mmCIF file of C-alpha atoms in Angstrom:
data_model
loop_
_atom_site.group_PDB
_atom_site.id
_atom_site.type_symbol
_atom_site.label_atom_id
_atom_site.label_comp_id
_atom_site.label_asym_id
_atom_site.label_seq_id
_atom_site.Cartn_x
_atom_site.Cartn_y
_atom_site.Cartn_z
ATOM 1 C CA MET O 1 199.314 126.610 235.057
ATOM 2 C CA GLY O 2 198.575 130.107 236.105
ATOM 3 C CA LYS O 3 199.234 131.369 239.102
ATOM 4 C CA ARG O 4 198.139 133.890 242.093
ATOM 5 C CA ILE O 5 199.704 137.715 241.752
ATOM 6 C CA GLY O 6 199.099 141.130 242.879
ATOM 7 C CA ILE O 7 198.899 143.640 239.830
ATOM 8 C CA GLU O 8 197.067 146.504 238.760
ATOM 9 C CA VAL O 9 194.177 145.781 236.954
ATOM 10 C CA ALA O 10 194.154 147.892 233.948
ATOM 11 C CA ILE O 11 197.402 146.366 233.230
ATOM 12 C CA ALA O 12 195.816 142.903 233.347
ATOM 13 C CA ALA O 13 193.287 143.635 231.420
ATOM 14 C CA ALA O 14 195.980 144.712 228.719
ATOM 15 C CA GLU O 15 197.436 141.052 230.066
ATOM 16 C CA ALA O 16 194.524 139.350 229.354
ATOM 17 C CA ALA O 17 194.234 140.499 225.685
ATOM 18 C CA ALA O 18 197.919 139.366 225.310
ATOM 19 C CA LEU O 19 196.948 136.034 226.484
ATOM 20 C CA CYS O 20 194.113 135.620 223.533
ATOM 21 C CA ARG O 21 197.079 136.860 221.334
ATOM 22 C CA PHE O 22 195.159 139.828 219.864
ATOM 23 C CA GLU O 23 196.942 140.983 216.174
ATOM 24 C CA VAL O 24 195.802 144.414 216.311
ATOM 25 C CA ALA O 25 195.704 147.441 219.397
ATOM 26 C CA ALA O 26 194.546 150.393 218.327
ATOM 27 C CA VAL O 27 193.919 152.584 220.716
ATOM 28 C CA TYR O 28 194.196 156.037 221.667
ATOM 29 C CA PRO O 29 194.994 156.923 225.654
ATOM 30 C CA ILE O 30 192.376 159.075 228.206
ATOM 31 C CA THR O 31 192.122 158.867 231.582
ATOM 32 C CA PRO O 32 191.184 156.465 233.535
ATOM 33 C CA GLN O 33 191.848 154.123 230.300
ATOM 34 C CA SER O 34 195.284 155.526 229.602
ATOM 35 C CA HIS O 35 197.270 152.400 231.504
ATOM 36 C CA VAL O 36 195.304 149.613 228.968
ATOM 37 C CA ALA O 37 196.826 151.362 225.917
ATOM 38 C CA GLU O 38 200.264 151.883 227.613
ATOM 39 C CA HIS O 39 200.807 148.728 228.626
ATOM 40 C CA LEU O 40 199.305 146.847 225.130
ATOM 41 C CA SER O 41 202.032 149.546 223.686
ATOM 42 C CA ASP O 42 204.514 147.942 225.398
ATOM 43 C CA ILE O 43 203.573 144.196 225.152
ATOM 44 C CA VAL O 44 203.600 144.756 221.635
ATOM 45 C CA ASN O 45 206.874 147.025 221.830
ATOM 46 C CA ASP O 46 208.702 143.759 223.624
ATOM 47 C CA GLY O 47 207.276 141.568 220.652
ATOM 48 C CA ARG O 48 205.261 139.632 223.446
ATOM 49 C CA VAL O 49 202.741 139.136 220.859
ATOM 50 C CA ASP O 50 202.652 138.939 216.971
ATOM 51 C CA ALA O 51 201.348 142.095 216.657
ATOM 52 C CA SER O 52 200.719 145.651 214.908
ATOM 53 C CA PHE O 53 199.974 148.825 217.193
ATOM 54 C CA ILE O 54 198.365 152.154 216.033
ATOM 55 C CA THR O 55 198.044 155.321 216.976
ATOM 56 C CA VAL O 56 195.863 157.158 215.912
ATOM 57 C CA GLU O 57 194.568 160.973 216.702
ATOM 58 C CA GLY O 58 191.922 160.123 218.612
ATOM 59 C CA GLU O 59 189.051 157.241 219.985
ATOM 60 C CA HIS O 60 186.426 158.403 216.439
ATOM 61 C CA SER O 61 189.931 156.754 214.396
ATOM 62 C CA ALA O 62 190.762 153.683 216.723
ATOM 63 C CA LEU O 63 187.425 152.538 216.635
ATOM 64 C CA SER O 64 187.372 153.212 212.414
ATOM 65 C CA ALA O 65 191.634 151.622 212.929
ATOM 66 C CA ALA O 66 189.826 148.240 214.746
ATOM 67 C CA ILE O 67 186.755 147.663 212.283
ATOM 68 C CA GLY O 68 189.712 148.052 209.700
ATOM 69 C CA ALA O 69 191.798 145.655 210.924
ATOM 70 C CA SER O 70 189.180 142.887 211.960
ATOM 71 C CA GLY O 71 187.362 143.513 208.484
ATOM 72 C CA THR O 72 191.054 142.068 207.240
ATOM 73 C CA GLY O 73 190.590 138.985 209.821
ATOM 74 C CA ALA O 74 192.713 140.153 212.337
ATOM 75 C CA ARG O 75 192.111 139.675 216.519
ATOM 76 C CA VAL O 76 191.388 143.251 217.488
ATOM 77 C CA ILE O 77 191.749 145.330 220.782
ATOM 78 C CA THR O 78 190.752 148.860 221.615
ATOM 79 C CA ALA O 79 190.062 150.648 224.970
ATOM 80 C CA THR O 80 188.703 153.705 225.491
ATOM 81 C CA SER O 81 186.745 155.741 228.516
ATOM 82 C CA SER O 82 183.866 158.609 228.721
ATOM 83 C CA GLN O 83 184.631 162.084 225.916
ATOM 84 C CA GLY O 84 186.587 158.978 223.820
ATOM 85 C CA LEU O 85 183.581 156.759 223.660
ATOM 86 C CA LEU O 86 181.042 159.428 223.122
ATOM 87 C CA TYR O 87 183.295 160.030 220.545
ATOM 88 C CA MET O 88 183.498 156.338 218.816
ATOM 89 C CA SER O 89 179.829 156.666 219.093
ATOM 90 C CA GLU O 90 179.368 157.367 215.380
ATOM 91 C CA ILE O 91 181.758 153.994 214.184
ATOM 92 C CA MET O 92 180.186 151.607 216.811
ATOM 93 C CA PRO O 93 176.965 151.030 214.775
ATOM 94 C CA ILE O 94 179.261 150.296 211.875
ATOM 95 C CA ALA O 95 181.579 147.582 214.046
ATOM 96 C CA SER O 96 178.074 145.581 215.340
ATOM 97 C CA GLY O 97 176.130 146.427 211.878
ATOM 98 C CA MET O 98 179.264 144.692 210.531
ATOM 99 C CA ARG O 99 179.555 141.681 212.997
ATOM 100 C CA LEU O 100 182.781 142.338 213.463
ATOM 101 C CA PRO O 101 184.064 140.425 216.657
ATOM 102 C CA ILE O 102 186.700 143.346 218.316
ATOM 103 C CA VAL O 103 187.029 143.632 221.980
ATOM 104 C CA MET O 104 186.941 147.231 223.648
ATOM 105 C CA ILE O 105 187.649 147.858 227.393
ATOM 106 C CA VAL O 106 186.071 150.428 228.883
ATOM 107 C CA ALA O 107 186.903 152.231 231.580
ATOM 108 C CA ASN O 108 184.091 154.038 232.896
ATOM 109 C CA ARG O 109 184.152 157.781 233.837
ATOM 110 C CA ALA O 110 182.026 160.338 234.003
ATOM 111 C CA VAL O 111 180.980 162.663 231.339
ATOM 112 C CA SER O 112 181.305 166.408 230.861
ATOM 113 C CA SER O 113 180.669 168.731 231.611
ATOM 114 C CA PRO O 114 180.945 169.575 234.326
ATOM 115 C CA ILE O 115 184.329 167.632 233.918
ATOM 116 C CA ASN O 116 184.960 164.842 235.888
ATOM 117 C CA ILE O 117 187.999 162.323 235.212
ATOM 118 C CA TRP O 118 186.348 159.629 238.249
ATOM 119 C CA ASN O 119 183.866 156.939 237.677
ATOM 120 C CA ASP O 120 180.578 156.760 236.745
ATOM 121 C CA HIS O 121 178.034 154.695 233.980
ATOM 122 C CA SER O 122 177.081 158.023 232.004
ATOM 123 C CA ASP O 123 179.802 157.229 229.125
ATOM 124 C CA ILE O 124 178.124 153.692 228.212
ATOM 125 C CA MET O 125 174.664 154.054 228.926
ATOM 126 C CA PRO O 126 174.383 156.206 225.941
ATOM 127 C CA MET O 127 175.981 153.077 223.305
ATOM 128 C CA ARG O 128 173.998 150.477 224.870
ATOM 129 C CA ASP O 129 171.525 151.223 221.152
ATOM 130 C CA THR O 130 174.582 150.477 219.236
ATOM 131 C CA GLY O 131 174.220 146.581 218.984
ATOM 132 C CA TRP O 132 177.287 145.776 221.275
ATOM 133 C CA ILE O 133 177.566 143.019 223.604
ATOM 134 C CA THR O 134 178.274 144.316 227.346
ATOM 135 C CA PHE O 135 179.372 142.996 230.044
ATOM 136 C CA PHE O 136 180.039 144.349 233.193
ATOM 137 C CA SER O 137 182.588 143.006 235.651
ATOM 138 C CA GLU O 138 182.794 143.880 239.063
ATOM 139 C CA ASN O 139 186.289 143.441 240.434
ATOM 140 C CA GLY O 140 189.649 143.096 238.608
ATOM 141 C CA GLN O 141 189.356 138.953 238.340
ATOM 142 C CA GLU O 142 186.103 139.900 236.472
ATOM 143 C CA ALA O 143 187.681 142.176 234.393
ATOM 144 C CA VAL O 144 190.225 139.971 233.194
ATOM 145 C CA ASP O 145 188.260 136.593 232.792
ATOM 146 C CA MET O 146 185.667 138.839 230.855
ATOM 147 C CA VAL O 147 188.323 140.259 227.802
ATOM 148 C CA ILE O 148 189.065 136.210 227.705
ATOM 149 C CA GLN O 149 186.122 135.166 227.253
ATOM 150 C CA ALA O 150 184.212 138.048 225.374
ATOM 151 C CA TYR O 151 186.770 137.179 222.180
ATOM 152 C CA LYS O 152 185.200 133.346 222.579
ATOM 153 C CA VAL O 153 182.087 135.244 222.503
ATOM 154 C CA ALA O 154 182.439 137.841 219.632
ATOM 155 C CA GLU O 155 184.001 134.961 217.425
ATOM 156 C CA HIS O 156 181.179 132.476 217.840
ATOM 157 C CA ARG O 157 179.840 131.640 214.134
ATOM 158 C CA ASP O 158 176.527 132.251 215.985
ATOM 159 C CA VAL O 159 177.300 135.460 217.215
ATOM 160 C CA MET O 160 179.886 137.597 215.292
ATOM 161 C CA LEU O 161 179.574 140.432 216.972
ATOM 162 C CA PRO O 162 181.513 143.046 219.120
ATOM 163 C CA VAL O 163 181.853 142.800 222.559
ATOM 164 C CA ASP O 164 182.386 145.439 225.529
ATOM 165 C CA VAL O 165 183.558 144.989 229.033
ATOM 166 C CA MET O 166 182.873 147.584 231.294
ATOM 167 C CA MET O 167 185.612 148.067 234.743
ATOM 168 C CA ASP O 168 184.757 151.042 236.502
ATOM 169 C CA GLY O 169 187.158 153.645 236.660
ATOM 170 C CA PHE O 170 189.935 154.104 239.608
ATOM 171 C CA GLN O 171 187.631 151.988 241.358
ATOM 172 C CA LEU O 172 188.743 149.274 239.845
ATOM 173 C CA THR O 173 191.476 150.015 237.141
ATOM 174 C CA HIS O 174 194.072 151.815 239.323
ATOM 175 C CA MET O 175 193.527 148.771 241.718
ATOM 176 C CA VAL O 176 195.740 146.068 242.723
ATOM 177 C CA GLU O 177 194.010 143.193 243.698
ATOM 178 C CA PRO O 178 195.384 139.742 243.968
ATOM 179 C CA LEU O 179 193.654 137.849 240.887
ATOM 180 C CA PHE O 180 194.741 134.304 239.166
ATOM 181 C CA MET O 181 195.712 135.243 235.995
ATOM 182 C CA PRO O 182 195.553 132.186 233.392
ATOM 183 C CA ASP O 183 198.713 130.906 231.520
ATOM 184 C CA GLN O 184 198.830 130.966 227.513
ATOM 185 C CA GLU O 185 198.402 127.343 227.427
ATOM 186 C CA GLU O 186 194.943 127.263 229.861
ATOM 187 C CA VAL O 187 193.667 130.842 227.343
ATOM 188 C CA ASP O 188 194.751 128.598 224.019
ATOM 189 C CA ARG O 189 193.050 125.225 225.464
ATOM 190 C CA PHE O 190 189.433 127.887 226.323
ATOM 191 C CA LEU O 191 190.001 130.445 222.958
ATOM 192 C CA PRO O 192 191.046 128.696 219.776
ATOM 193 C CA PRO O 193 192.779 131.080 216.460
ATOM 194 C CA TYR O 194 190.358 133.170 215.250
ATOM 195 C CA VAL O 195 189.026 131.842 211.717
ATOM 196 C CA PRO O 196 187.096 134.972 210.429
ATOM 197 C CA TYR O 197 183.554 134.094 208.526
ATOM 198 C CA ALA O 198 184.884 135.977 205.341
ATOM 199 C CA THR O 199 187.892 138.962 205.195
ATOM 200 C CA LEU O 200 188.741 141.668 202.640
ATOM 201 C CA HIS O 201 191.730 140.514 200.870
ATOM 202 C CA PRO O 202 192.396 141.893 197.286
ATOM 203 C CA ASP O 203 192.568 138.324 195.935
ATOM 204 C CA LYS O 204 189.134 137.194 196.954
ATOM 205 C CA PRO O 205 187.015 140.853 196.804
ATOM 206 C CA VAL O 206 183.889 141.269 199.521
ATOM 207 C CA SER O 207 181.841 144.622 200.374
ATOM 208 C CA MET O 208 181.545 144.564 203.395
ATOM 209 C CA GLY O 209 178.879 147.985 205.085
ATOM 210 C CA THR O 210 177.403 148.455 201.709
ATOM 211 C CA LEU O 211 174.755 151.277 201.134
ATOM 212 C CA ALA O 212 171.252 149.463 202.386
ATOM 213 C CA MET O 213 168.437 151.441 201.062
ATOM 214 C CA PRO O 214 164.777 151.342 202.249
ATOM 215 C CA GLU O 215 163.542 148.317 200.826
ATOM 216 C CA ILE O 216 166.381 146.164 202.903
ATOM 217 C CA PHE O 217 167.626 148.327 206.105
ATOM 218 C CA ALA O 218 164.932 147.044 208.236
ATOM 219 C CA GLU O 219 165.508 143.482 207.503
ATOM 220 C CA ALA O 220 169.702 144.122 208.456
ATOM 221 C CA GLN O 221 168.410 145.708 211.349
ATOM 222 C CA LYS O 222 165.970 143.058 212.819
ATOM 223 C CA SER O 223 168.710 140.495 211.345
ATOM 224 C CA LYS O 224 171.334 142.498 214.151
ATOM 225 C CA ASP O 225 169.057 143.117 217.034
ATOM 226 C CA ALA O 226 168.520 139.041 216.672
ATOM 227 C CA ALA O 227 172.138 138.025 216.739
ATOM 228 C CA LEU O 228 172.327 139.879 219.802
ATOM 229 C CA VAL O 229 169.806 139.193 221.239
ATOM 230 C CA ASN O 230 170.190 135.326 220.245
ATOM 231 C CA SER O 231 173.777 135.799 221.649
ATOM 232 C CA LEU O 232 172.681 135.143 224.901
ATOM 233 C CA THR O 233 172.579 131.262 224.620
ATOM 234 C CA VAL O 234 176.608 131.317 223.703
ATOM 235 C CA ILE O 235 177.401 133.964 226.237
ATOM 236 C CA LYS O 236 176.029 131.219 228.746
ATOM 237 C CA GLU O 237 177.315 128.560 227.247
ATOM 238 C CA VAL O 238 181.018 130.377 227.346
ATOM 239 C CA TRP O 239 180.267 130.569 230.669
ATOM 240 C CA LYS O 240 179.639 127.999 231.932
ATOM 241 C CA GLU O 241 182.683 126.281 229.477
ATOM 242 C CA TRP O 242 184.913 128.874 231.518
ATOM 243 C CA GLU O 243 183.166 127.852 234.723
ATOM 244 C CA GLU O 244 184.240 123.934 234.215
ATOM 245 C CA LEU O 245 188.028 125.029 233.082
ATOM 246 C CA PHE O 246 188.872 127.158 235.557
ATOM 247 C CA GLY O 247 186.316 126.809 238.276
ATOM 248 C CA ARG O 248 184.989 130.938 238.167
ATOM 249 C CA LYS O 249 181.523 131.132 237.743
ATOM 250 C CA TYR O 250 179.856 133.407 235.744
ATOM 251 C CA GLU O 251 176.160 134.675 235.388
ATOM 252 C CA PRO O 252 174.484 137.429 233.339
ATOM 253 C CA VAL O 253 172.130 137.765 236.726
ATOM 254 C CA GLN O 254 174.188 136.856 240.142
ATOM 255 C CA THR O 255 172.346 136.947 243.437
ATOM 256 C CA TYR O 256 173.627 136.976 246.848
ATOM 257 C CA ARG O 257 170.804 136.131 249.960
ATOM 258 C CA THR O 258 167.860 136.783 248.281
ATOM 259 C CA GLU O 259 166.427 133.462 249.014
ATOM 260 C CA ASP O 260 164.040 134.233 251.527
ATOM 261 C CA ALA O 261 164.853 137.930 250.735
ATOM 262 C CA ASP O 262 162.106 141.000 251.495
ATOM 263 C CA VAL O 263 163.693 143.353 249.561
ATOM 264 C CA ALA O 264 166.978 143.370 247.496
ATOM 265 C CA MET O 265 168.873 145.991 245.713
ATOM 266 C CA VAL O 266 169.881 145.652 241.839
ATOM 267 C CA THR O 267 174.019 147.200 240.914
ATOM 268 C CA MET O 268 176.073 147.050 238.384
ATOM 269 C CA GLY O 269 180.239 147.149 238.293
ATOM 270 C CA SER O 270 181.829 147.534 241.522
ATOM 271 C CA MET O 271 179.728 148.858 244.084
ATOM 272 C CA GLY O 272 178.339 145.123 244.275
ATOM 273 C CA GLU O 273 180.914 144.315 246.595
ATOM 274 C CA THR O 274 180.227 147.108 249.613
ATOM 275 C CA ALA O 275 176.592 145.920 248.566
ATOM 276 C CA GLU O 276 176.920 142.596 249.317
ATOM 277 C CA VAL O 277 178.777 143.922 252.595
ATOM 278 C CA ALA O 278 175.688 145.903 253.466
ATOM 279 C CA VAL O 279 173.679 143.060 253.041
ATOM 280 C CA ASP O 280 175.447 141.527 255.729
ATOM 281 C CA GLU O 281 174.502 144.018 257.756
ATOM 282 C CA LEU O 282 171.050 144.992 257.235
ATOM 283 C CA ARG O 283 170.541 140.883 257.852
ATOM 284 C CA GLN O 284 172.464 141.693 261.135
ATOM 285 C CA GLN O 285 169.843 143.735 262.316
ATOM 286 C CA GLY O 286 167.371 141.111 260.952
ATOM 287 C CA ILE O 287 166.164 143.340 257.728
ATOM 288 C CA LYS O 288 165.916 139.574 254.491
ATOM 289 C CA ALA O 289 167.907 142.155 252.612
ATOM 290 C CA GLY O 290 169.243 140.456 248.952
ATOM 291 C CA LEU O 291 171.481 141.579 246.066
ATOM 292 C CA VAL O 292 171.291 141.008 242.637
ATOM 293 C CA LYS O 293 174.392 141.805 240.489
ATOM 294 C CA ILE O 294 173.761 142.547 236.427
ATOM 295 C CA LYS O 295 176.410 141.372 234.250
ATOM 296 C CA LEU O 296 175.142 141.049 231.391
ATOM 297 C CA TRP O 297 173.932 144.257 230.311
ATOM 298 C CA ARG O 298 173.320 143.990 225.940
ATOM 299 C CA PRO O 299 171.594 141.593 225.503
ATOM 300 C CA PHE O 300 169.312 142.176 228.527
ATOM 301 C CA PRO O 301 168.981 138.752 230.564
ATOM 302 C CA PHE O 302 165.195 139.464 230.924
ATOM 303 C CA GLU O 303 164.071 136.216 231.763
ATOM 304 C CA ASP O 304 167.285 135.728 234.323
ATOM 305 C CA LEU O 305 166.142 138.822 236.462
ATOM 306 C CA LYS O 306 162.255 137.881 236.657
ATOM 307 C CA LYS O 307 163.658 134.537 238.593
ATOM 308 C CA ALA O 308 166.238 136.671 240.436
ATOM 309 C CA VAL O 309 163.344 138.798 241.739
ATOM 310 C CA LYS O 310 160.830 136.463 242.016
ATOM 311 C CA GLY O 311 158.847 136.820 245.665
ATOM 312 C CA ILE O 312 160.709 140.028 246.830
ATOM 313 C CA ARG O 313 158.747 142.469 247.787
ATOM 314 C CA VAL O 314 160.257 145.892 247.029
ATOM 315 C CA VAL O 315 163.336 146.090 244.361
ATOM 316 C CA ALA O 316 165.736 149.212 245.214
ATOM 317 C CA VAL O 317 167.868 149.721 241.878
ATOM 318 C CA MET O 318 171.278 151.401 242.453
ATOM 319 C CA ASP O 319 171.974 153.322 239.543
ATOM 320 C CA ARG O 320 175.239 155.326 238.661
ATOM 321 C CA ALA O 321 173.917 157.263 235.578
ATOM 322 C CA VAL O 322 171.002 160.010 234.853
ATOM 323 C CA SER O 323 168.616 159.764 232.033
ATOM 324 C CA PHE O 324 168.010 163.237 232.181
ATOM 325 C CA GLY O 325 164.112 164.242 231.957
ATOM 326 C CA GLY O 326 163.419 160.229 231.770
ATOM 327 C CA PRO O 327 161.755 158.327 234.060
ATOM 328 C CA GLY O 328 164.889 157.576 236.571
ATOM 329 C CA GLY O 329 167.946 155.965 236.027
ATOM 330 C CA PRO O 330 168.889 153.725 232.953
ATOM 331 C CA VAL O 331 169.080 150.243 234.575
ATOM 332 C CA PHE O 332 165.504 150.800 236.741
ATOM 333 C CA SER O 333 163.805 151.803 233.793
ATOM 334 C CA GLU O 334 165.015 148.939 232.005
ATOM 335 C CA ILE O 335 164.232 146.824 235.594
ATOM 336 C CA ARG O 336 160.775 148.053 235.335
ATOM 337 C CA SER O 337 159.756 147.549 231.605
ATOM 338 C CA ALA O 338 161.315 144.121 232.325
ATOM 339 C CA LEU O 339 158.798 143.277 235.148
ATOM 340 C CA TYR O 340 155.303 145.295 233.741
ATOM 341 C CA ASP O 341 153.537 141.787 232.733
ATOM 342 C CA GLU O 342 154.695 140.373 235.745
ATOM 343 C CA PRO O 343 151.330 139.310 237.282
ATOM 344 C CA ALA O 344 153.202 139.580 240.970
ATOM 345 C CA ARG O 345 155.986 142.159 241.069
ATOM 346 C CA PRO O 346 157.911 144.258 243.166
ATOM 347 C CA ALA O 347 157.453 147.759 243.861
ATOM 348 C CA VAL O 348 160.731 148.756 242.307
ATOM 349 C CA VAL O 349 162.414 151.819 243.290
ATOM 350 C CA ASN O 350 165.842 154.012 241.436
ATOM 351 C CA PHE O 351 168.502 155.813 243.737
ATOM 352 C CA ILE O 352 170.892 157.337 241.682
ATOM 353 C CA ILE O 353 174.685 157.287 242.752
ATOM 354 C CA GLY O 354 178.010 157.284 243.173
ATOM 355 C CA LEU O 355 177.731 160.159 240.351
ATOM 356 C CA GLY O 356 181.122 161.304 239.185
ATOM 357 C CA GLY O 357 183.320 159.002 241.892
ATOM 358 C CA ARG O 358 181.495 159.842 244.261
ATOM 359 C CA ASP O 359 182.324 157.414 247.400
ATOM 360 C CA ILE O 360 179.403 154.796 248.543
ATOM 361 C CA GLN O 361 179.466 153.379 251.780
ATOM 362 C CA VAL O 362 177.850 151.026 253.534
ATOM 363 C CA ILE O 363 176.150 153.076 255.411
ATOM 364 C CA ASP O 364 174.984 154.178 252.414
ATOM 365 C CA PHE O 365 173.559 151.411 251.079
ATOM 366 C CA VAL O 366 172.176 150.426 254.563
ATOM 367 C CA ASP O 367 170.003 153.225 254.514
ATOM 368 C CA MET O 368 169.006 153.231 251.256
ATOM 369 C CA VAL O 369 167.875 149.668 251.661
ATOM 370 C CA LYS O 370 165.581 150.467 255.024
ATOM 371 C CA ARG O 371 164.086 153.659 253.397
ATOM 372 C CA ALA O 372 163.415 151.506 250.096
ATOM 373 C CA ALA O 373 162.121 149.013 252.215
ATOM 374 C CA ALA O 374 159.237 151.506 254.380
ATOM 375 C CA GLY O 375 158.002 152.980 251.214
ATOM 376 C CA LYS O 376 159.862 156.428 252.234
ATOM 377 C CA LEU O 377 160.933 157.798 248.783
ATOM 378 C CA SER O 378 159.258 161.390 248.113
ATOM 379 C CA GLU O 379 159.712 160.743 244.698
ATOM 380 C CA PRO O 380 160.066 157.770 241.682
ATOM 381 C CA TYR O 381 163.499 158.590 241.673
ATOM 382 C CA GLU O 382 166.176 160.210 244.092
ATOM 383 C CA PHE O 383 169.342 161.613 243.931
ATOM 384 C CA TYR O 384 170.931 160.125 247.200
ATOM 385 C CA GLY O 385 173.248 162.448 249.197
ATOM 386 C CA VAL O 386 172.319 165.253 246.653
ATOM 387 C CA ARG O 387 172.622 168.863 248.979
ATOM 388 C CA GLY O 388 170.252 171.494 247.945
#
């Protein structure tokens, strides 16, 4: 039976991968992901898993090696952050196009320049269209749980797609949190051994990632899109099974005090817990506030979102990334588009906050919700708290 322990979240995420009995780790360290890479290396070095740790000269090679290993039928883990993730960007659609169930831990960090090692979501947003399933964890417990869940989803025969698990750099990676760590028997019961659909083997030659002429390329892309969209059903099934086994509930869109809300925030990642406290503070002040937390970024849970905000007058989307020259933050764009055809849609406003690790406090969320509820935004989107 699992036990409750205090542990650094980055190390806990690597431990979760070990519980999944990964067979190959191909990782290049980058702040703030480095503790994941270091601990995966220790796990392999200590013989705690029957696995190989591939040392590479950069992230491009890390994901390339992961693809090669996954192609042979191995259960694979990798991890990265920021520029490292961008360095992988050439390879990411290859992993999804080849339908390889790789799991990647992403310690979210700002993208240069100017150079910044702290958290925001500007590294993952350019990757949203590469065909990976994307989970956002809110705390250490969710990071651990989602790493294990990711393999179950990725390896499902109806999915066969890579999954990346987001955990905010430093806000989560370097925090020591109390969390429940499942034991090996529990994870083995939840996650069976991986049985690949096809493998690269000289005795049974197959081709993977071959040339697609124009006559077939669009069909291949549509197939990948359909697989990603349809994975939502499997994700919900896996999360339901997790709840039954471990008692912790996961949903693509989770709500807090939205039943009678007049105004609601939308968050992703670690800022959700601070926003919950702000909702309680606003309620004490007589403002009917609520919170909507996006746990699943790809495939985007459109119907779940519509249900979550039904009857709410104003939705304030808190983006931790910028879509330069666009209509607002990337999450804001997604949500406003999702609600466009609704006959009674809420007003949707956008705050861009917490870039490069800038602190976001309860008082900030309270202020933003009050201004959103009063219709006091002077622009379609606002860089909250920016000087000048």
